[in-house]
Short mmCIF file of C-alpha atoms and ligand atoms in Angstrom, two decimals:
data_model
loop_
_atom_site.label_atom_id
_atom_site.label_comp_id
_atom_site.label_asym_id
_atom_site.label_seq_id
_atom_site.Cartn_x
_atom_site.Cartn_y
_atom_site.Cartn_z
CA UNK A 24 63.32 -56.59 8.89
CA UNK A 25 66.94 -57.74 8.58
CA UNK A 26 67.26 -61.18 6.97
CA UNK A 27 71.10 -61.21 6.97
CA UNK A 28 72.36 -63.13 10.03
CA UNK A 29 74.85 -60.37 10.78
CA UNK A 30 73.60 -57.46 12.91
CA UNK A 31 72.59 -54.56 10.66
CA UNK A 32 74.02 -51.28 11.84
CA UNK A 33 73.10 -47.93 10.39
CA UNK A 34 76.11 -45.68 10.83
CA UNK A 35 74.89 -42.09 10.68
CA UNK A 36 77.77 -39.72 10.08
CA UNK A 37 77.36 -36.09 11.13
CA UNK A 38 79.18 -33.09 9.71
CA UNK A 39 82.14 -32.84 12.05
CA UNK A 40 85.87 -33.09 11.50
CA UNK A 41 85.84 -36.22 13.69
CA UNK A 42 84.21 -38.01 10.72
CA UNK A 43 87.75 -39.08 9.77
CA UNK A 44 87.97 -41.14 12.99
CA UNK A 45 84.69 -42.81 12.13
CA UNK A 46 86.42 -44.47 9.13
CA UNK A 47 88.40 -46.53 11.67
CA UNK A 48 85.21 -47.27 13.61
CA UNK A 49 83.53 -48.46 10.40
CA UNK A 50 86.48 -50.72 9.59
CA UNK A 51 86.33 -52.26 13.06
CA UNK A 52 82.56 -52.72 12.85
CA UNK A 53 82.74 -54.60 9.54
CA UNK A 54 85.78 -56.62 10.63
CA UNK A 55 83.94 -57.75 13.74
CA UNK A 56 81.03 -59.18 11.71
CA UNK A 57 78.55 -56.33 11.43
CA UNK A 58 76.78 -55.34 8.26
CA UNK A 59 76.94 -51.55 8.06
CA UNK A 60 74.84 -49.13 6.05
CA UNK A 61 76.52 -45.74 6.13
CA UNK A 62 74.19 -42.74 6.04
CA UNK A 63 76.25 -39.55 6.00
CA UNK A 64 74.61 -36.14 6.06
CA UNK A 65 75.25 -33.98 3.00
CA UNK A 66 77.74 -31.82 4.91
CA UNK A 67 79.50 -34.87 6.40
CA UNK A 68 80.56 -35.69 2.83
CA UNK A 69 82.56 -32.46 2.80
CA UNK A 70 84.83 -34.02 5.45
CA UNK A 71 84.99 -37.62 4.17
CA UNK A 72 83.72 -38.51 0.70
CA UNK A 73 81.32 -41.18 -0.47
CA UNK A 74 83.96 -43.52 -2.01
CA UNK A 75 85.68 -43.94 1.38
CA UNK A 76 82.44 -44.94 3.13
CA UNK A 77 81.44 -47.26 0.26
CA UNK A 78 84.83 -48.98 0.14
CA UNK A 79 85.06 -49.47 3.90
CA UNK A 80 81.48 -50.72 4.32
CA UNK A 81 81.46 -52.75 1.08
CA UNK A 82 78.04 -51.28 0.30
CA UNK A 83 76.66 -48.31 -1.56
CA UNK A 84 76.25 -45.28 0.65
CA UNK A 85 72.75 -43.94 1.28
CA UNK A 86 72.79 -40.19 1.09
CA UNK A 87 69.41 -38.74 0.17
CA UNK A 88 65.68 -39.26 0.51
CA UNK A 89 65.38 -38.61 -3.25
CA UNK A 90 67.66 -41.52 -4.29
CA UNK A 91 65.92 -44.82 -5.19
CA UNK A 92 62.61 -43.29 -4.14
CA UNK A 93 60.71 -46.44 -5.20
CA UNK A 94 62.43 -48.27 -2.30
CA UNK A 95 61.23 -45.61 0.19
CA UNK A 96 64.71 -45.36 1.73
CA UNK A 97 63.68 -42.97 4.51
CA UNK A 98 61.55 -45.74 6.03
CA UNK A 99 63.29 -48.91 4.84
CA UNK A 100 66.73 -48.17 6.30
CA UNK A 101 65.46 -47.45 9.82
CA UNK A 102 63.14 -50.45 9.87
CA UNK A 103 65.86 -52.94 8.88
CA UNK A 104 68.36 -51.72 11.48
CA UNK A 105 69.31 -53.59 14.64
CA UNK A 106 71.16 -50.51 15.84
CA UNK A 107 71.53 -46.92 14.68
CA UNK A 108 74.89 -45.47 15.64
CA UNK A 109 75.48 -41.76 15.05
CA UNK A 110 79.12 -40.65 15.03
CA UNK A 111 80.11 -37.92 15.18
CA UNK A 112 76.84 -36.69 16.65
CA UNK A 113 77.06 -32.91 16.19
CA UNK A 114 75.14 -30.42 18.34
CA UNK A 115 72.86 -29.88 15.33
CA UNK A 116 72.11 -33.59 14.92
CA UNK A 117 71.40 -34.02 18.64
CA UNK A 118 69.02 -31.05 18.47
CA UNK A 119 67.24 -32.42 15.41
CA UNK A 120 66.94 -35.89 16.94
CA UNK A 121 65.60 -34.46 20.23
CA UNK A 122 63.13 -32.25 18.38
CA UNK A 123 61.99 -34.98 15.98
CA UNK A 124 62.99 -33.04 12.85
CA UNK A 125 63.34 -35.04 9.64
CA UNK A 126 64.87 -32.95 6.88
CA UNK A 127 67.32 -35.49 5.45
CA UNK A 128 67.84 -39.24 5.21
CA UNK A 129 69.63 -39.63 8.55
CA UNK A 130 67.06 -37.70 10.59
CA UNK A 131 64.23 -39.59 8.82
CA UNK A 132 65.98 -42.83 9.72
CA UNK A 133 66.22 -41.77 13.36
CA UNK A 134 62.44 -41.28 13.42
CA UNK A 135 61.57 -44.56 11.70
CA UNK A 136 64.03 -46.80 13.56
CA UNK A 137 62.54 -48.83 16.41
CA UNK A 138 65.89 -50.33 17.41
CA UNK A 139 68.33 -48.94 20.00
CA UNK A 140 70.12 -45.72 19.06
CA UNK A 141 73.59 -44.71 20.21
CA UNK A 142 74.97 -41.20 19.77
CA UNK A 143 78.73 -40.54 20.00
CA UNK A 144 78.95 -36.75 20.26
CA UNK A 145 81.84 -34.58 19.11
CA UNK A 146 81.83 -30.81 19.26
CA UNK A 147 83.53 -27.89 20.94
CA UNK A 148 83.25 -27.74 24.72
CA UNK A 149 81.07 -24.61 24.65
CA UNK A 150 78.57 -26.35 22.39
CA UNK A 151 78.54 -29.52 24.51
CA UNK A 152 78.05 -27.53 27.71
CA UNK A 153 75.40 -25.17 26.28
CA UNK A 154 72.06 -25.56 28.11
CA UNK A 155 70.37 -26.29 24.76
CA UNK A 156 72.66 -29.26 24.10
CA UNK A 157 72.39 -30.43 27.72
CA UNK A 158 68.58 -30.38 27.41
CA UNK A 159 68.68 -32.24 24.07
CA UNK A 160 70.96 -34.91 25.52
CA UNK A 161 68.68 -35.29 28.57
CA UNK A 162 65.64 -35.63 26.28
CA UNK A 163 67.33 -38.29 24.15
CA UNK A 164 68.49 -40.21 27.23
CA UNK A 165 65.05 -40.05 28.81
CA UNK A 166 63.70 -41.74 25.68
CA UNK A 167 66.19 -44.57 26.04
CA UNK A 168 68.84 -43.46 23.53
CA UNK A 169 72.41 -43.96 24.65
CA UNK A 170 74.42 -40.75 24.42
CA UNK A 171 78.05 -41.59 25.13
CA UNK A 172 79.93 -38.89 27.00
CA UNK A 173 82.51 -37.23 24.77
CA UNK A 174 86.14 -37.67 25.67
CA UNK A 175 88.15 -34.86 27.22
CA UNK A 176 91.23 -33.65 25.40
CA UNK A 177 92.58 -31.72 22.46
CA UNK A 178 89.85 -30.40 20.15
CA UNK A 179 90.19 -29.27 16.55
CA UNK A 180 91.92 -26.00 17.32
CA UNK A 181 94.36 -25.28 20.12
CA UNK A 182 91.65 -25.69 22.76
CA UNK A 183 91.11 -28.67 25.03
CA UNK A 184 88.13 -29.87 27.07
CA UNK A 185 85.19 -32.25 26.89
CA UNK A 186 83.94 -32.63 23.31
CA UNK A 187 86.34 -35.02 21.59
CA UNK A 188 84.81 -37.99 19.83
CA UNK A 189 85.33 -41.03 22.08
CA UNK A 190 87.97 -43.44 20.74
CA UNK A 191 86.66 -45.89 18.07
CA UNK A 192 87.29 -48.81 20.48
CA UNK A 193 85.10 -47.19 23.15
CA UNK A 194 82.29 -46.49 20.66
CA UNK A 195 82.52 -50.07 19.37
CA UNK A 196 82.31 -51.42 22.93
CA UNK A 197 79.23 -49.26 23.67
CA UNK A 198 77.57 -50.36 20.41
CA UNK A 199 78.22 -54.01 21.23
CA UNK A 200 76.81 -53.61 24.73
CA UNK A 201 73.64 -52.02 23.43
CA UNK A 202 73.27 -54.65 20.68
CA UNK A 203 73.65 -57.41 23.25
CA UNK A 204 71.25 -55.88 25.71
CA UNK A 205 68.74 -53.95 23.62
CA UNK A 206 67.79 -50.39 24.37
CA UNK A 207 68.68 -49.12 27.81
CA UNK A 208 65.63 -48.36 29.88
CA UNK A 209 65.08 -44.75 31.00
CA UNK A 210 64.09 -46.15 34.39
CA UNK A 211 66.18 -43.66 36.35
CA UNK A 212 64.67 -40.57 34.69
CA UNK A 213 63.96 -37.94 37.35
CA UNK A 214 65.95 -39.85 40.01
CA UNK A 215 68.69 -38.20 42.01
CA UNK A 216 71.60 -40.50 42.59
CA UNK A 217 74.66 -39.99 44.74
CA UNK A 218 77.74 -42.06 43.91
CA UNK A 219 81.15 -42.16 45.57
CA UNK A 220 84.17 -43.26 43.55
CA UNK A 221 87.91 -43.69 43.90
CA UNK A 222 89.98 -44.19 47.00
CA UNK A 223 90.57 -41.85 49.92
CA UNK A 224 94.00 -40.59 50.98
CA UNK A 225 94.78 -40.08 54.63
CA UNK A 226 97.58 -37.55 55.06
CA UNK A 227 100.63 -38.39 57.18
CA UNK A 228 102.39 -35.12 56.42
CA UNK A 229 102.15 -32.58 53.56
CA UNK A 230 103.78 -35.01 51.09
CA UNK A 231 102.77 -38.49 52.26
CA UNK A 232 99.50 -40.30 52.68
CA UNK A 233 97.98 -43.71 53.32
CA UNK A 234 96.03 -44.66 50.20
CA UNK A 235 94.69 -47.63 48.26
CA UNK A 236 94.68 -48.96 44.72
CA UNK A 237 91.16 -47.94 43.68
CA UNK A 238 91.16 -46.30 40.22
CA UNK A 239 87.59 -45.01 40.40
CA UNK A 240 86.64 -46.82 37.18
CA UNK A 241 83.71 -48.71 38.70
CA UNK A 242 82.27 -45.58 40.33
CA UNK A 243 82.67 -43.60 37.10
CA UNK A 244 81.03 -46.44 35.13
CA UNK A 245 78.13 -46.29 37.61
CA UNK A 246 77.84 -42.54 37.04
CA UNK A 247 77.97 -42.80 33.22
CA UNK A 248 75.39 -45.61 33.08
CA UNK A 249 73.04 -43.85 35.55
CA UNK A 250 73.23 -40.71 33.40
CA UNK A 251 72.50 -42.82 30.31
CA UNK A 252 69.40 -44.16 32.08
CA UNK A 253 68.15 -40.64 32.78
CA UNK A 254 69.35 -40.00 36.36
CA UNK A 255 70.68 -36.77 37.82
CA UNK A 256 74.04 -37.78 39.25
CA UNK A 257 76.23 -36.31 42.00
CA UNK A 258 79.63 -37.95 41.93
CA UNK A 259 81.84 -37.63 45.00
CA UNK A 260 85.24 -38.46 43.60
CA UNK A 261 88.27 -39.30 45.72
CA UNK A 262 91.58 -38.99 43.90
CA UNK A 263 90.49 -40.25 40.48
CA UNK A 264 92.51 -39.50 37.35
CA UNK A 265 89.69 -40.19 34.87
CA UNK A 266 87.72 -37.67 32.80
CA UNK A 267 84.51 -36.78 34.63
CA UNK A 268 81.36 -38.14 33.01
CA UNK A 269 79.73 -35.16 31.33
CA UNK A 270 76.50 -34.18 33.01
CA UNK A 271 77.48 -35.36 36.50
CA UNK A 272 77.79 -32.89 39.36
CA UNK A 273 81.39 -33.65 40.37
CA UNK A 274 82.65 -33.05 43.91
CA UNK A 275 86.32 -33.75 44.49
CA UNK A 276 87.47 -34.94 47.91
CA UNK A 277 90.67 -36.38 49.27
CA UNK A 278 90.23 -37.95 52.71
CA UNK A 279 87.54 -40.14 54.30
CA UNK A 280 86.39 -37.25 56.45
CA UNK A 281 86.01 -34.96 53.42
CA UNK A 282 84.13 -37.73 51.63
CA UNK A 283 81.80 -38.15 54.61
CA UNK A 284 81.04 -34.43 54.67
CA UNK A 285 80.33 -34.32 50.92
CA UNK A 286 78.07 -37.37 51.16
CA UNK A 287 76.12 -36.24 54.23
CA UNK A 288 75.49 -32.84 52.62
CA UNK A 289 73.76 -34.60 49.71
CA UNK A 290 71.97 -37.67 51.12
CA UNK A 291 68.67 -35.86 51.87
CA UNK A 292 68.17 -35.21 48.15
CA UNK A 293 69.22 -38.66 46.95
CA UNK A 294 66.83 -41.41 45.87
CA UNK A 295 69.76 -43.80 45.95
CA UNK A 296 73.29 -43.70 47.33
CA UNK A 297 75.97 -46.00 45.94
CA UNK A 298 79.17 -46.16 47.95
CA UNK A 299 81.65 -47.49 45.39
CA UNK A 300 84.62 -45.60 46.87
CA UNK A 301 87.31 -47.44 48.78
CA UNK A 302 87.21 -45.49 52.02
CA UNK A 303 90.21 -45.88 54.34
CA UNK A 304 89.24 -47.51 57.61
CA UNK A 305 92.06 -45.77 59.47
CA UNK A 306 93.88 -42.45 59.33
CA UNK A 307 96.98 -41.15 61.08
CA UNK A 308 95.96 -39.76 64.47
CA UNK A 309 97.86 -36.60 63.59
CA UNK A 310 98.99 -35.01 60.37
CA UNK A 311 102.43 -33.44 60.69
CA UNK A 312 102.40 -29.83 59.51
CA UNK A 313 105.92 -30.13 58.07
CA UNK A 314 107.56 -33.00 56.19
CA UNK A 315 108.67 -35.75 58.58
CA UNK A 316 112.48 -36.02 58.36
CA UNK A 317 114.81 -38.93 59.06
CA UNK A 318 116.35 -38.52 62.49
CA UNK A 319 118.93 -41.34 62.32
CA UNK A 320 117.08 -43.12 65.14
CA UNK A 321 114.79 -45.23 62.97
CA UNK A 322 111.26 -44.44 61.83
CA UNK A 323 108.78 -42.94 64.25
CA UNK A 324 105.61 -45.07 64.46
CA UNK A 325 102.48 -43.64 62.84
CA UNK A 326 99.58 -43.98 65.23
CA UNK A 327 96.28 -44.70 63.50
CA UNK A 328 92.71 -43.94 64.54
CA UNK A 329 89.50 -45.26 63.02
CA UNK A 330 87.61 -43.28 60.38
CA UNK A 331 83.84 -42.91 60.54
CA UNK A 332 82.06 -45.63 58.56
CA UNK A 333 80.04 -43.57 56.09
CA UNK A 334 78.06 -46.48 54.63
CA UNK A 335 77.04 -47.68 58.09
CA UNK A 336 76.03 -44.16 59.06
CA UNK A 337 73.83 -43.48 56.02
CA UNK A 338 72.30 -46.98 56.09
CA UNK A 339 71.32 -46.91 59.72
CA UNK A 340 70.23 -43.25 59.86
CA UNK A 341 68.40 -43.03 56.53
CA UNK A 342 67.95 -39.43 55.37
CA UNK A 343 64.77 -40.67 53.66
CA UNK A 344 62.91 -43.87 54.46
CA UNK A 345 62.52 -44.89 50.79
CA UNK A 346 66.18 -44.35 49.93
CA UNK A 347 68.10 -47.27 48.40
CA UNK A 348 71.64 -47.66 49.78
CA UNK A 349 74.26 -49.76 48.01
CA UNK A 350 77.65 -50.70 49.40
CA UNK A 351 80.68 -52.30 47.81
CA UNK A 352 82.94 -54.84 49.43
CA UNK A 353 86.36 -55.86 48.29
CA UNK A 354 87.36 -59.22 49.71
CA UNK A 355 90.38 -61.41 49.10
CA UNK A 356 88.98 -64.71 50.45
CA UNK A 357 85.76 -66.37 51.72
CA UNK A 358 84.11 -63.76 49.55
CA UNK A 359 80.44 -64.76 49.98
CA UNK A 360 80.63 -65.44 53.68
CA UNK A 361 82.35 -62.12 54.37
CA UNK A 362 79.95 -60.37 51.98
CA UNK A 363 76.83 -61.65 53.73
CA UNK A 364 78.20 -60.70 57.14
CA UNK A 365 79.15 -57.26 55.85
CA UNK A 366 75.72 -56.67 54.32
CA UNK A 367 74.09 -57.38 57.68
CA UNK A 368 76.61 -55.31 59.59
CA UNK A 369 76.36 -52.27 57.33
CA UNK A 370 72.57 -52.39 57.00
CA UNK A 371 72.50 -51.48 53.30
CA UNK A 372 69.95 -52.76 50.73
CA UNK A 373 72.48 -54.16 48.28
CA UNK A 374 76.14 -55.08 48.59
CA UNK A 375 78.32 -55.60 45.51
CA UNK A 376 81.02 -58.05 46.49
CA UNK A 377 84.23 -58.22 44.44
CA UNK A 378 87.09 -60.58 44.86
CA UNK A 379 90.30 -58.59 44.71
CA UNK A 380 93.89 -59.59 44.33
CA UNK A 381 96.98 -58.45 42.45
CA UNK A 382 95.28 -58.63 38.99
CA UNK A 383 91.64 -58.56 40.00
CA UNK A 384 89.29 -55.59 39.98
CA UNK A 385 91.58 -52.72 41.01
CA UNK A 386 92.55 -50.62 38.02
CA UNK A 387 91.35 -53.19 35.46
CA UNK A 388 88.73 -52.63 32.76
CA UNK A 389 86.62 -55.63 33.75
CA UNK A 390 84.94 -56.70 36.92
CA UNK A 391 83.26 -59.82 38.26
CA UNK A 392 81.00 -59.71 41.29
CA UNK A 393 78.06 -61.03 43.19
CA UNK A 394 75.35 -58.56 44.23
CA UNK A 395 73.80 -59.56 47.54
CA UNK A 396 70.40 -58.19 48.58
CA UNK A 397 69.15 -57.58 52.13
CA UNK A 398 66.14 -59.68 51.02
CA UNK A 399 68.47 -62.72 50.73
CA UNK A 400 68.92 -62.48 46.93
CA UNK A 401 72.26 -63.06 45.22
CA UNK A 402 72.97 -62.12 41.58
CA UNK A 403 76.14 -63.48 40.00
CA UNK A 404 77.68 -61.07 37.52
CA UNK A 405 80.14 -62.76 35.17
CA UNK A 406 83.44 -61.12 34.30
CA UNK A 407 82.80 -58.23 31.91
CA UNK A 408 83.07 -54.49 31.44
CA UNK A 409 82.49 -52.38 34.55
CA UNK A 410 79.57 -50.73 32.71
CA UNK A 411 77.79 -54.11 32.56
CA UNK A 412 78.13 -54.56 36.31
CA UNK A 413 76.96 -50.96 36.75
CA UNK A 414 73.85 -51.63 34.65
CA UNK A 415 73.03 -54.68 36.77
CA UNK A 416 73.35 -52.56 39.91
CA UNK A 417 70.89 -50.03 38.40
CA UNK A 418 68.47 -52.82 37.42
CA UNK A 419 68.35 -53.89 41.07
CA UNK A 420 68.21 -50.31 42.39
CA UNK A 421 65.37 -49.42 39.98
CA UNK A 422 63.35 -52.41 41.26
CA UNK A 423 63.70 -51.14 44.82
CA UNK A 424 62.94 -47.45 44.23
CA UNK A 425 59.54 -46.10 45.19
CA UNK A 426 57.50 -43.83 42.90
CA UNK A 427 59.53 -41.06 41.24
CA UNK A 428 59.40 -37.42 42.25
CA UNK A 429 59.23 -37.81 46.01
CA UNK A 430 62.65 -36.31 46.81
CA UNK A 431 62.53 -32.92 48.57
N1 CTP B 146 82.99 -47.67 53.73
C1 CTP B 146 82.60 -46.47 54.29
N2 CTP B 146 83.35 -45.89 55.28
C2 CTP B 146 84.46 -46.49 55.74
C3 CTP B 146 84.87 -47.73 55.19
C4 CTP B 146 84.12 -48.29 54.17
O1 CTP B 146 81.59 -45.92 53.87
N3 CTP B 146 85.16 -45.92 56.68
C5 CTP B 146 82.15 -48.29 52.69
C6 CTP B 146 82.80 -48.45 51.36
O2 CTP B 146 82.51 -47.34 50.52
C7 CTP B 146 82.13 -49.70 50.83
C8 CTP B 146 81.82 -50.49 52.06
O3 CTP B 146 81.86 -49.56 53.13
O4 CTP B 146 80.90 -49.40 50.18
C9 CTP B 146 82.71 -51.67 52.37
O5 CTP B 146 83.99 -51.28 52.58
P1 CTP B 146 85.09 -52.31 53.14
O6 CTP B 146 86.35 -51.56 53.30
O7 CTP B 146 85.12 -53.54 52.31
O8 CTP B 146 84.44 -52.69 54.54
P2 CTP B 146 84.99 -52.56 55.97
O9 CTP B 146 83.98 -51.86 56.81
O10 CTP B 146 86.34 -51.96 55.92
O11 CTP B 146 85.07 -54.08 56.47
P3 CTP B 146 86.36 -55.01 56.69
O12 CTP B 146 87.38 -54.17 57.37
O13 CTP B 146 85.81 -56.09 57.57
O14 CTP B 146 86.74 -55.52 55.36
#
């Protein structure tokens, strides 16, 4: 039991080159008021030595089950922790944690800890994508551990791809979220979830389109948090420039009609559908095959026609009677009134209503919303990270889902 008023974090360091970035993470953890016990594996010390960890944490480093045996370190450290954070989590460490192996101090700690556990993986893309690693990650997530998706980018050698350690700031934010909330439930394990994200583009000619400001961040946060809670996720992504959450089945689309096709092809399998994408209501009646040129006689008007309303279609003609359908609404004024009317009109189970404006919601890191339920409920979500809003959406979806394993 931790008697210090500061949260006690066990920072497990795996044997990866990204250990050097974890020094910065450790500094930020201690500076932001956490008490940190560093537990590096023996091979991690080949990358960054004990004095560095001791100096940055201000505490002796715990390295072996045979040190201070009278204090039973392999049990004591895990029991005292409020959070165990493993970074970098190598493929080997993920495998050991999933398999319940305990051949050193860190793996013993992972078995004795009863607090939330966060893994920040870093490895080569092939290792991250290997079915063995995928299965280990799924096992850990189904038990409630948070496995952050690795970043996409330059790896140790000349290669690039998913496998980079997430930035220290992102790991810190995830650790804080988990500390504030406790362990994430694995309440979406075995569920199939379909999410749309981003904003559609409606082509005028081969170089121009009608688009909107949606960045896709909220939809991607929904995908990442659903994966963390054990779901199988299909992500229909319209024009998003973000790295895809690892583990999601990503389908890229451009226009509203492409999005509709991708969604309708997948609704029969989905336990829940969340329409976070900003779908254009209108499209040009015709798309010019060549670039429209200036004629000197002023601009030619672009005639618009209405796009199909995908949310309305899937809500009213449910592919499965027990399916939960969630819509999003972006409103600039009379937010609640418009939201309630839209919920009724669209026939969905939940509607997440955002107020948008020049600096609100679109493209920002944070989001504030009210989630309206068809049952008359309204949940106010204060301004915070888009992942927090996503988790609240999943809380409400999980309450409405029937028994698992009924999807065809
Ligand atoms: N939506 C959709 N198909 C469309 C337009 C919107 O599926 N053609 C979905 C969006 O994904 C979102 C919800 O409907 O989940 C609300 O979108 P919004 O644009 O706010 O609603 P509109 O129907 O356009 O209503 P209004 O024009 O009155 O704002």
